[in-house]
Amino acid sequence: MSKVAVGVAGTGMAVAVATIAIGPRVSDWYDGRHQEQASYAKGSDAKADRRSMPSWLPDNATSVHYLMSTTGDDRLLSATLPDGRLPAGCTVGTPARSVHPMPASLRAGWFPEGVAARTTGSCGHYSVTLTGSQLYAWQDGAAVQAALRTGHQAKH
């Protein structure tokens, strides 16, 4: 009977150690497999490659970086705008509706922390920050779905 107890205890300890050692990697893998990331030289290249790219992104934008959730509408986007102005159709200033929160599930080295605190406008369902000629834009999937349910549809 004691050999069985020792075997069960040993197996339990092995499972616990494996869970502690491997668990975080499995979580990172699971989260990361529901995301797609891409970079493009120009806005026109990005829009030609991805239907999910917002139509308001100027064709002449450069250094475009994009991260999207494949299980929802969460998006991060950065681009350099040659004229340093928000694209046509975008609104300057804090939108009348609340600023969309940053998607908690998305993180990218090219997208700075805390950028949501410096929101300068909105483009479609995206909240945006323009610093010089650098545009940072994010879309929170839950906010998009809520807006669509209430009938406030806007282009990506």
PDB file of C-alpha atoms in Angstrom:
ATOM      1  CA  MET A   1       0.000   0.000   0.000  1.00  0.00           C
ATOM      2  CA  SER A   2       2.821   2.444   0.774  1.00  0.00           C
ATOM      3  CA  LYS A   3       4.398   1.861  -2.658  1.00  0.00           C
ATOM      4  CA  VAL A   4       1.123   2.932  -4.289  1.00  0.00           C
ATOM      5  CA  ALA A   5       0.942   6.046  -2.113  1.00  0.00           C
ATOM      6  CA  VAL A   6       4.544   6.959  -2.943  1.00  0.00           C
ATOM      7  CA  GLY A   7       3.846   6.416  -6.645  1.00  0.00           C
ATOM      8  CA  VAL A   8       0.740   8.598  -6.575  1.00  0.00           C
ATOM      9  CA  ALA A   9       2.535  11.332  -4.623  1.00  0.00           C
ATOM     10  CA  GLY A  10       5.488  11.202  -7.029  1.00  0.00           C
ATOM     11  CA  THR A  11       3.212  11.442 -10.044  1.00  0.00           C
ATOM     12  CA  GLY A  12       1.373  14.369  -8.492  1.00  0.00           C
ATOM     13  CA  MET A  13       4.627  16.205  -7.821  1.00  0.00           C
ATOM     14  CA  ALA A  14       5.809  15.590 -11.394  1.00  0.00           C
ATOM     15  CA  VAL A  15       2.560  16.982 -12.785  1.00  0.00           C
ATOM     16  CA  ALA A  16       2.805  20.032 -10.501  1.00  0.00           C
ATOM     17  CA  VAL A  17       6.400  20.767 -11.554  1.00  0.00           C
ATOM     18  CA  ALA A  18       5.523  20.333 -15.237  1.00  0.00           C
ATOM     19  CA  THR A  19       2.548  22.675 -14.872  1.00  0.00           C
ATOM     20  CA  ILE A  20       4.676  25.362 -13.235  1.00  0.00           C
ATOM     21  CA  ALA A  21       7.482  25.012 -15.780  1.00  0.00           C
ATOM     22  CA  ILE A  22       5.413  24.651 -18.945  1.00  0.00           C
ATOM     23  CA  GLY A  23       2.185  26.474 -18.052  1.00  0.00           C
ATOM     24  CA  PRO A  24       3.319  30.021 -18.932  1.00  0.00           C
ATOM     25  CA  ARG A  25       4.701  28.874 -22.288  1.00  0.00           C
ATOM     26  CA  VAL A  26       1.444  27.126 -23.149  1.00  0.00           C
ATOM     27  CA  SER A  27      -0.505  30.259 -22.221  1.00  0.00           C
ATOM     28  CA  ASP A  28       1.761  32.449 -24.402  1.00  0.00           C
ATOM     29  CA  TRP A  29       1.439  29.991 -27.278  1.00  0.00           C
ATOM     30  CA  TYR A  30      -2.347  29.854 -26.958  1.00  0.00           C
ATOM     31  CA  ASP A  31      -2.719  33.652 -26.844  1.00  0.00           C
ATOM     32  CA  GLY A  32      -0.255  34.190 -29.698  1.00  0.00           C
ATOM     33  CA  ARG A  33      -1.853  31.698 -32.045  1.00  0.00           C
ATOM     34  CA  HIS A  34      -4.977  33.866 -32.227  1.00  0.00           C
ATOM     35  CA  GLN A  35      -3.046  36.872 -33.521  1.00  0.00           C
ATOM     36  CA  GLU A  36      -1.635  37.868 -36.886  1.00  0.00           C
ATOM     37  CA  GLN A  37       1.049  40.489 -37.322  1.00  0.00           C
ATOM     38  CA  ALA A  38       2.425  42.050 -40.490  1.00  0.00           C
ATOM     39  CA  SER A  39       4.545  44.974 -41.687  1.00  0.00           C
ATOM     40  CA  TYR A  40       4.290  46.839 -44.971  1.00  0.00           C
ATOM     41  CA  ALA A  41       6.363  49.469 -46.724  1.00  0.00           C
ATOM     42  CA  LYS A  42       3.274  51.441 -47.812  1.00  0.00           C
ATOM     43  CA  GLY A  43      -0.385  51.802 -46.885  1.00  0.00           C
ATOM     44  CA  SER A  44      -1.445  50.717 -50.369  1.00  0.00           C
ATOM     45  CA  ASP A  45       0.471  47.429 -49.906  1.00  0.00           C
ATOM     46  CA  ALA A  46      -1.220  46.840 -46.543  1.00  0.00           C
ATOM     47  CA  LYS A  47      -4.718  47.471 -47.915  1.00  0.00           C
ATOM     48  CA  ALA A  48      -4.066  45.231 -50.933  1.00  0.00           C
ATOM     49  CA  ASP A  49      -2.915  42.390 -48.669  1.00  0.00           C
ATOM     50  CA  ARG A  50      -5.532  42.532 -45.890  1.00  0.00           C
ATOM     51  CA  ARG A  51      -9.266  43.074 -46.078  1.00  0.00           C
ATOM     52  CA  SER A  52      -9.220  43.962 -42.378  1.00  0.00           C
ATOM     53  CA  MET A  53      -6.923  46.952 -42.944  1.00  0.00           C
ATOM     54  CA  PRO A  54      -8.897  50.154 -42.346  1.00  0.00           C
ATOM     55  CA  SER A  55      -9.901  51.972 -45.524  1.00  0.00           C
ATOM     56  CA  TRP A  56      -8.988  55.347 -43.984  1.00  0.00           C
ATOM     57  CA  LEU A  57      -5.272  54.424 -43.920  1.00  0.00           C
ATOM     58  CA  PRO A  58      -3.642  56.611 -46.608  1.00  0.00           C
ATOM     59  CA  ASP A  59      -2.073  54.778 -49.531  1.00  0.00           C
ATOM     60  CA  ASN A  60       1.091  56.878 -49.106  1.00  0.00           C
ATOM     61  CA  ALA A  61       1.535  55.984 -45.404  1.00  0.00           C
ATOM     62  CA  THR A  62       4.874  54.279 -44.799  1.00  0.00           C
ATOM     63  CA  SER A  63       6.316  51.868 -42.224  1.00  0.00           C
ATOM     64  CA  VAL A  64       2.933  50.285 -41.557  1.00  0.00           C
ATOM     65  CA  HIS A  65       2.752  47.773 -38.694  1.00  0.00           C
ATOM     66  CA  TYR A  66      -0.427  45.834 -37.945  1.00  0.00           C
ATOM     67  CA  LEU A  67      -1.483  43.355 -35.282  1.00  0.00           C
ATOM     68  CA  MET A  68      -4.936  41.811 -35.186  1.00  0.00           C
ATOM     69  CA  SER A  69      -6.831  39.251 -33.186  1.00  0.00           C
ATOM     70  CA  THR A  70      -8.185  36.445 -35.348  1.00  0.00           C
ATOM     71  CA  THR A  71     -10.958  35.763 -32.826  1.00  0.00           C
ATOM     72  CA  GLY A  72     -12.419  39.262 -32.643  1.00  0.00           C
ATOM     73  CA  ASP A  73     -12.060  42.858 -33.777  1.00  0.00           C
ATOM     74  CA  ASP A  74      -9.090  43.917 -31.614  1.00  0.00           C
ATOM     75  CA  ARG A  75      -6.475  45.761 -33.703  1.00  0.00           C
ATOM     76  CA  LEU A  76      -3.241  47.735 -33.297  1.00  0.00           C
ATOM     77  CA  LEU A  77      -1.820  49.834 -36.135  1.00  0.00           C
ATOM     78  CA  SER A  78       1.108  52.176 -36.521  1.00  0.00           C
ATOM     79  CA  ALA A  79       2.161  54.099 -39.609  1.00  0.00           C
ATOM     80  CA  THR A  80       4.145  57.136 -40.639  1.00  0.00           C
ATOM     81  CA  LEU A  81       2.003  59.765 -42.342  1.00  0.00           C
ATOM     82  CA  PRO A  82       4.056  61.889 -44.764  1.00  0.00           C
ATOM     83  CA  ASP A  83       1.997  65.056 -44.225  1.00  0.00           C
ATOM     84  CA  GLY A  84       1.721  64.631 -40.421  1.00  0.00           C
ATOM     85  CA  ARG A  85      -2.090  65.081 -40.469  1.00  0.00           C
ATOM     86  CA  LEU A  86      -4.899  62.682 -39.624  1.00  0.00           C
ATOM     87  CA  PRO A  87      -6.358  61.035 -42.732  1.00  0.00           C
ATOM     88  CA  ALA A  88      -9.502  62.367 -44.406  1.00  0.00           C
ATOM     89  CA  GLY A  89     -12.621  61.302 -42.572  1.00  0.00           C
ATOM     90  CA  CYS A  90     -10.927  61.158 -39.194  1.00  0.00           C
ATOM     91  CA  THR A  91     -12.009  63.402 -36.339  1.00  0.00           C
ATOM     92  CA  VAL A  92      -9.575  65.529 -34.340  1.00  0.00           C
ATOM     93  CA  GLY A  93     -10.181  65.742 -30.597  1.00  0.00           C
ATOM     94  CA  THR A  94     -11.658  63.350 -28.105  1.00  0.00           C
ATOM     95  CA  PRO A  95     -14.668  61.686 -29.673  1.00  0.00           C
ATOM     96  CA  ALA A  96     -18.145  62.308 -28.245  1.00  0.00           C
ATOM     97  CA  ARG A  97     -18.332  58.619 -27.478  1.00  0.00           C
ATOM     98  CA  SER A  98     -15.855  57.353 -24.931  1.00  0.00           C
ATOM     99  CA  VAL A  99     -12.314  56.679 -26.072  1.00  0.00           C
ATOM    100  CA  HIS A 100     -11.894  53.004 -26.808  1.00  0.00           C
ATOM    101  CA  PRO A 101      -9.690  51.173 -24.358  1.00  0.00           C
ATOM    102  CA  MET A 102      -6.549  49.483 -25.562  1.00  0.00           C
ATOM    103  CA  PRO A 103      -7.174  45.831 -26.408  1.00  0.00           C
ATOM    104  CA  ALA A 104      -5.762  43.994 -23.394  1.00  0.00           C
ATOM    105  CA  SER A 105      -4.944  40.906 -25.445  1.00  0.00           C
ATOM    106  CA  LEU A 106      -2.615  42.652 -27.916  1.00  0.00           C
ATOM    107  CA  ARG A 107       0.962  43.796 -27.292  1.00  0.00           C
ATOM    108  CA  ALA A 108       3.655  44.735 -29.821  1.00  0.00           C
ATOM    109  CA  GLY A 109       7.138  46.170 -29.424  1.00  0.00           C
ATOM    110  CA  TRP A 110       6.376  48.840 -32.039  1.00  0.00           C
ATOM    111  CA  PHE A 111       3.273  50.053 -30.158  1.00  0.00           C
ATOM    112  CA  PRO A 112       4.165  52.163 -27.101  1.00  0.00           C
ATOM    113  CA  GLU A 113       2.619  51.616 -23.673  1.00  0.00           C
ATOM    114  CA  GLY A 114       0.368  54.410 -22.453  1.00  0.00           C
ATOM    115  CA  VAL A 115      -0.445  55.806 -25.894  1.00  0.00           C
ATOM    116  CA  ALA A 116      -4.190  55.650 -25.143  1.00  0.00           C
ATOM    117  CA  ALA A 117      -3.752  58.391 -22.541  1.00  0.00           C
ATOM    118  CA  ARG A 118      -2.723  60.756 -25.367  1.00  0.00           C
ATOM    119  CA  THR A 119      -5.667  60.132 -27.748  1.00  0.00           C
ATOM    120  CA  THR A 120      -5.866  62.911 -30.349  1.00  0.00           C
ATOM    121  CA  GLY A 121      -8.846  61.718 -32.399  1.00  0.00           C
ATOM    122  CA  SER A 122     -10.706  58.872 -34.012  1.00  0.00           C
ATOM    123  CA  CYS A 123     -10.827  57.222 -37.414  1.00  0.00           C
ATOM    124  CA  GLY A 124     -13.848  54.975 -37.877  1.00  0.00           C
ATOM    125  CA  HIS A 125     -13.910  52.584 -34.929  1.00  0.00           C
ATOM    126  CA  TYR A 126     -10.254  53.296 -34.149  1.00  0.00           C
ATOM    127  CA  SER A 127      -9.008  55.668 -31.484  1.00  0.00           C
ATOM    128  CA  VAL A 128      -5.807  57.369 -32.646  1.00  0.00           C
ATOM    129  CA  THR A 129      -2.811  59.257 -31.387  1.00  0.00           C
ATOM    130  CA  LEU A 130      -0.759  61.351 -33.813  1.00  0.00           C
ATOM    131  CA  THR A 131       2.681  62.406 -32.613  1.00  0.00           C
ATOM    132  CA  GLY A 132       4.455  64.394 -35.312  1.00  0.00           C
ATOM    133  CA  SER A 133       4.027  62.189 -38.352  1.00  0.00           C
ATOM    134  CA  GLN A 134       3.705  58.950 -36.364  1.00  0.00           C
ATOM    135  CA  LEU A 135       0.182  57.526 -36.128  1.00  0.00           C
ATOM    136  CA  TYR A 136      -0.825  54.968 -33.511  1.00  0.00           C
ATOM    137  CA  ALA A 137      -4.326  53.517 -33.804  1.00  0.00           C
ATOM    138  CA  TRP A 138      -6.201  50.876 -31.848  1.00  0.00           C
ATOM    139  CA  GLN A 139      -9.569  49.253 -32.059  1.00  0.00           C
ATOM    140  CA  ASP A 140     -11.260  47.470 -29.161  1.00  0.00           C
ATOM    141  CA  GLY A 141     -13.425  44.619 -30.431  1.00  0.00           C
ATOM    142  CA  ALA A 142     -15.980  44.852 -27.623  1.00  0.00           C
ATOM    143  CA  ALA A 143     -16.510  48.574 -28.311  1.00  0.00           C
ATOM    144  CA  VAL A 144     -16.906  47.885 -32.043  1.00  0.00           C
ATOM    145  CA  GLN A 145     -19.514  45.201 -31.426  1.00  0.00           C
ATOM    146  CA  ALA A 146     -21.409  47.470 -29.010  1.00  0.00           C
ATOM    147  CA  ALA A 147     -21.432  50.289 -31.590  1.00  0.00           C
ATOM    148  CA  LEU A 148     -22.662  47.940 -34.306  1.00  0.00           C
ATOM    149  CA  ARG A 149     -25.473  46.685 -32.048  1.00  0.00           C
ATOM    150  CA  THR A 150     -26.649  50.239 -31.390  1.00  0.00           C
ATOM    151  CA  GLY A 151     -26.525  51.137 -35.065  1.00  0.00           C
ATOM    152  CA  HIS A 152     -23.510  53.493 -35.018  1.00  0.00           C
ATOM    153  CA  GLN A 153     -21.816  51.835 -37.950  1.00  0.00           C
ATOM    154  CA  ALA A 154     -18.672  53.417 -39.344  1.00  0.00           C
ATOM    155  CA  LYS A 155     -16.049  52.172 -41.747  1.00  0.00           C
ATOM    156  CA  HIS A 156     -13.233  50.262 -40.071  1.00  0.00           C
TER     157      HIS A 156
END
